[in-house]
Short mmCIF file of C-alpha atoms in Angstrom, two decimals:
data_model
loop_
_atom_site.label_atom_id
_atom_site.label_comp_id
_atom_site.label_asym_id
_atom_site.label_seq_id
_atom_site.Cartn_x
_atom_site.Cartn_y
_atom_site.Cartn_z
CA UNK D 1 9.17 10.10 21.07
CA UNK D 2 8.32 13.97 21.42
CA UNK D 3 4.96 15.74 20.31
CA UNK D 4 6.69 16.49 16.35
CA UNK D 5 7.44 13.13 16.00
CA UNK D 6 3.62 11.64 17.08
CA UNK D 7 2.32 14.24 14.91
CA UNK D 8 4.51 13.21 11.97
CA UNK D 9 3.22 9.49 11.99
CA UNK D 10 -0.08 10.39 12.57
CA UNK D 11 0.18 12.60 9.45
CA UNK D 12 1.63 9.01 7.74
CA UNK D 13 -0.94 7.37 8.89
CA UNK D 14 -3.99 9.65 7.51
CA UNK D 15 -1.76 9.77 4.52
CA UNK D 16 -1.68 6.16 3.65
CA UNK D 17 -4.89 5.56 4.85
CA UNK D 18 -6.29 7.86 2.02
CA UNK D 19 -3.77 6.27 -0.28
CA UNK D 20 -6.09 3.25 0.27
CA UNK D 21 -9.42 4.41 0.30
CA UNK D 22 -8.55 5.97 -2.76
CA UNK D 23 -7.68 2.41 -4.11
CA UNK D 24 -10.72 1.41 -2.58
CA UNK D 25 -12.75 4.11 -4.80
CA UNK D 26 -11.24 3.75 -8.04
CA UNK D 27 -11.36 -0.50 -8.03
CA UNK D 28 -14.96 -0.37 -6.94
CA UNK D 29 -15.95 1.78 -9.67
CA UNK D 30 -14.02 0.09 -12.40
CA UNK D 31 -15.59 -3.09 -11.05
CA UNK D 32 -19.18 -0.88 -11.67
CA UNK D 33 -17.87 0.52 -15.14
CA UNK D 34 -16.94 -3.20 -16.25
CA UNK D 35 -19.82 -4.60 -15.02
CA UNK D 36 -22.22 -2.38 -16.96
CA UNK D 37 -19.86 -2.43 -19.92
CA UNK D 38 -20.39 -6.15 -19.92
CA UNK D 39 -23.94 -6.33 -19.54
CA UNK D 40 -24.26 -3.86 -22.55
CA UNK D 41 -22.06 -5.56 -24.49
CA UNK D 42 -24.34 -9.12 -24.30
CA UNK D 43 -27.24 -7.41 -25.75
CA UNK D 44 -24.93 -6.12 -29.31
CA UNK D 45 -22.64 -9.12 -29.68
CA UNK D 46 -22.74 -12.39 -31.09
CA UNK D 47 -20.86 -15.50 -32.13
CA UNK D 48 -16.91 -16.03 -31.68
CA UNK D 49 -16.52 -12.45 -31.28
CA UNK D 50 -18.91 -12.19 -28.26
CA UNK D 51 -17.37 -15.02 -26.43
CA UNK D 52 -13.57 -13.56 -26.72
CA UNK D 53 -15.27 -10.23 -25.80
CA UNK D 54 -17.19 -11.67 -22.74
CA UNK D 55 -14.06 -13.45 -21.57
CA UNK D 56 -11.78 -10.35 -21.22
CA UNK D 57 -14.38 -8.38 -19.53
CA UNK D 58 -14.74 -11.49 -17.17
CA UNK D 59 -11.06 -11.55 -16.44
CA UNK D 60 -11.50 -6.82 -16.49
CA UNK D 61 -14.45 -8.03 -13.77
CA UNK D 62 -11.79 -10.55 -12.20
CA UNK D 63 -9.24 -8.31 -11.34
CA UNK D 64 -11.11 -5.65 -10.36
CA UNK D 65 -12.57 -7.97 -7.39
CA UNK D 66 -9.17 -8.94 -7.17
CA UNK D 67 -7.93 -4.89 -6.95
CA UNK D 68 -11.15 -4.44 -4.84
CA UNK D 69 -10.79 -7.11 -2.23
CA UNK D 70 -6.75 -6.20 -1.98
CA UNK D 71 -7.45 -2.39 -1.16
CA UNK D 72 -9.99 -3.81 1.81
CA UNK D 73 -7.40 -5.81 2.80
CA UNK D 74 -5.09 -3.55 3.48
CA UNK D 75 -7.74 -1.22 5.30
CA UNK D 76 -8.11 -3.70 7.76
CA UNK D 77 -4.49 -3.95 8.02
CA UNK D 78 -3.50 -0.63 8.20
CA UNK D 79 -6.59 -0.15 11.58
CA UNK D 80 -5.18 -3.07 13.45
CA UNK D 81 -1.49 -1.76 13.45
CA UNK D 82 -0.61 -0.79 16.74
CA UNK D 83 -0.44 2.99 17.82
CA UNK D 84 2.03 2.58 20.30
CA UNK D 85 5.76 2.80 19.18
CA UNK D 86 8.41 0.67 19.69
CA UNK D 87 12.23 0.99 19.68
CA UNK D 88 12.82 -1.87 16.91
CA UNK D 89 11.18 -1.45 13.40
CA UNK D 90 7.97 -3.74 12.68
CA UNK D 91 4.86 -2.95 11.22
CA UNK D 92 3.37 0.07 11.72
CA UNK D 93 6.95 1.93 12.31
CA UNK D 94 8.08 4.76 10.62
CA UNK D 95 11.43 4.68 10.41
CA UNK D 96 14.09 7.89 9.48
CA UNK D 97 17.02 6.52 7.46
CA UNK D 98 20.16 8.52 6.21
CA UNK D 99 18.75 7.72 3.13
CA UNK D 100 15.05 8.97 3.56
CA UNK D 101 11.92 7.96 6.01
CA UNK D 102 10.31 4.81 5.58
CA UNK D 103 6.49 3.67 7.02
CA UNK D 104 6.60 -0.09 7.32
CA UNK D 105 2.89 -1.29 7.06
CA UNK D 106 1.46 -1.57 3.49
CA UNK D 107 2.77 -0.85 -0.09
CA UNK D 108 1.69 2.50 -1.26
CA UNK D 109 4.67 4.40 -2.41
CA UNK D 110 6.41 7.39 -1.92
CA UNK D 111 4.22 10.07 -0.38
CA UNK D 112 4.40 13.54 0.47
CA UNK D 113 3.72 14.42 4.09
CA UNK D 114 5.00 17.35 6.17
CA UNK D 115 7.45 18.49 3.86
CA UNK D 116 9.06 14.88 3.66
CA UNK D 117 9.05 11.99 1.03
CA UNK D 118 8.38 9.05 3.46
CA UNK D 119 7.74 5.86 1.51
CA UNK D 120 5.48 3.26 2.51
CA UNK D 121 6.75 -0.03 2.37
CA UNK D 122 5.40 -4.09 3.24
CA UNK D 123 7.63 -5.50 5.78
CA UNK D 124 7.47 -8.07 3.94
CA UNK D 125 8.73 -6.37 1.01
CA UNK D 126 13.00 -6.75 0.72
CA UNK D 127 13.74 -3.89 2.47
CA UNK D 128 10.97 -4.04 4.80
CA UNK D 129 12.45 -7.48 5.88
CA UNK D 130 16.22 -5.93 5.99
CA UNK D 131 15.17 -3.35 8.54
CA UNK D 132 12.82 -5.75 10.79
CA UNK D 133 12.92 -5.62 14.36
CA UNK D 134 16.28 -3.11 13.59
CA UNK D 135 16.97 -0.27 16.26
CA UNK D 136 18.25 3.59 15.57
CA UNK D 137 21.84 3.48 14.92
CA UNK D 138 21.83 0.10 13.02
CA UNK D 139 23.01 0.04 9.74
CA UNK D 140 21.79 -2.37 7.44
CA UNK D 141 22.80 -3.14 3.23
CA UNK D 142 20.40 -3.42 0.65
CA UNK D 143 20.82 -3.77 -3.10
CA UNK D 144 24.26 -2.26 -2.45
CA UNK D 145 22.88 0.74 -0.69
CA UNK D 146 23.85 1.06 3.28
CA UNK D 147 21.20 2.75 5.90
CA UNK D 148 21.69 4.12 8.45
CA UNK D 149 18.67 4.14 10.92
CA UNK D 150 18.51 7.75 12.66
CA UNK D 151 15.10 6.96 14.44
CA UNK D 152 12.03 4.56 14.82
CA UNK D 153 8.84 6.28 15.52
#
């Protein structure tokens, strides 16, 4: 692995790690926004119409925790990967394809970094679990789409 490529998956890295603690920000304060919303809303509402009111914020609150404890989650996930590379694709690996460049960690979508659309995949999303513990120059079939891997990082 030369200096260009360490570079590039630290610049994945910093990438999807912002991806999160954006997540982080937005489900903490819609957790804050829903909270407040439903503490205003018990002092104006009454009868059936406050109880189906008070229910969907509940279940607004809900997944918001939910959203909120997910985005953590994957913080904590995304610190503990290893740094070191390997030559088979696992977590933490960014992988070049023929058909694009893959980060196998967490969920967060395609991403622009360097100049490159790299998209960050679960490994234990369908793909993730069709290139698992795969070396450069195996090809693997997905959704009737072949790959080609060039290089894991």
């Amino acid at each position: 692995m030369n200096i260009h490529d360490q570079s590039m998956k630290a610049d994945v890295l910093a990438a999807v790690a912002s991806l999160i603690d954006r997540r982080l920000e937005e489900a903490a304060t819609a957790l804050r926004l829903a909270e407040e919303a439903s503490k205003d809303n018990t002092k104006s509402s009454a009868g059936d119409k406050y109880e189906t009111t008070r229910e969907m914020m509940q279940q607004q609150i809900d997944n918001n925790r939910k959203l909120l404890f997910e985005a953590g989650r994957q913080k904590t996930f995304l610190q503990q990967l290893p740094a070191a590379g390997s030559d088979k694709v696992r977590n933490g690996s960014l992988v070049e394809t023929d058909q694009g460049w893959f980060f196998i960690g967490v969920s967060g979508g395609t991403l622009q970094v360097s100049g490159k659309a790299v998209t960050a995949i679960s490994q234990a999303s369908p793909l993730g679990k069709v290139l698992a513990d795969q070396q450069a120059g195996a090809q693997v079939s997905f959704n009737g789409r072949h790959f080609r891997i060039l290089q894991v990082i």
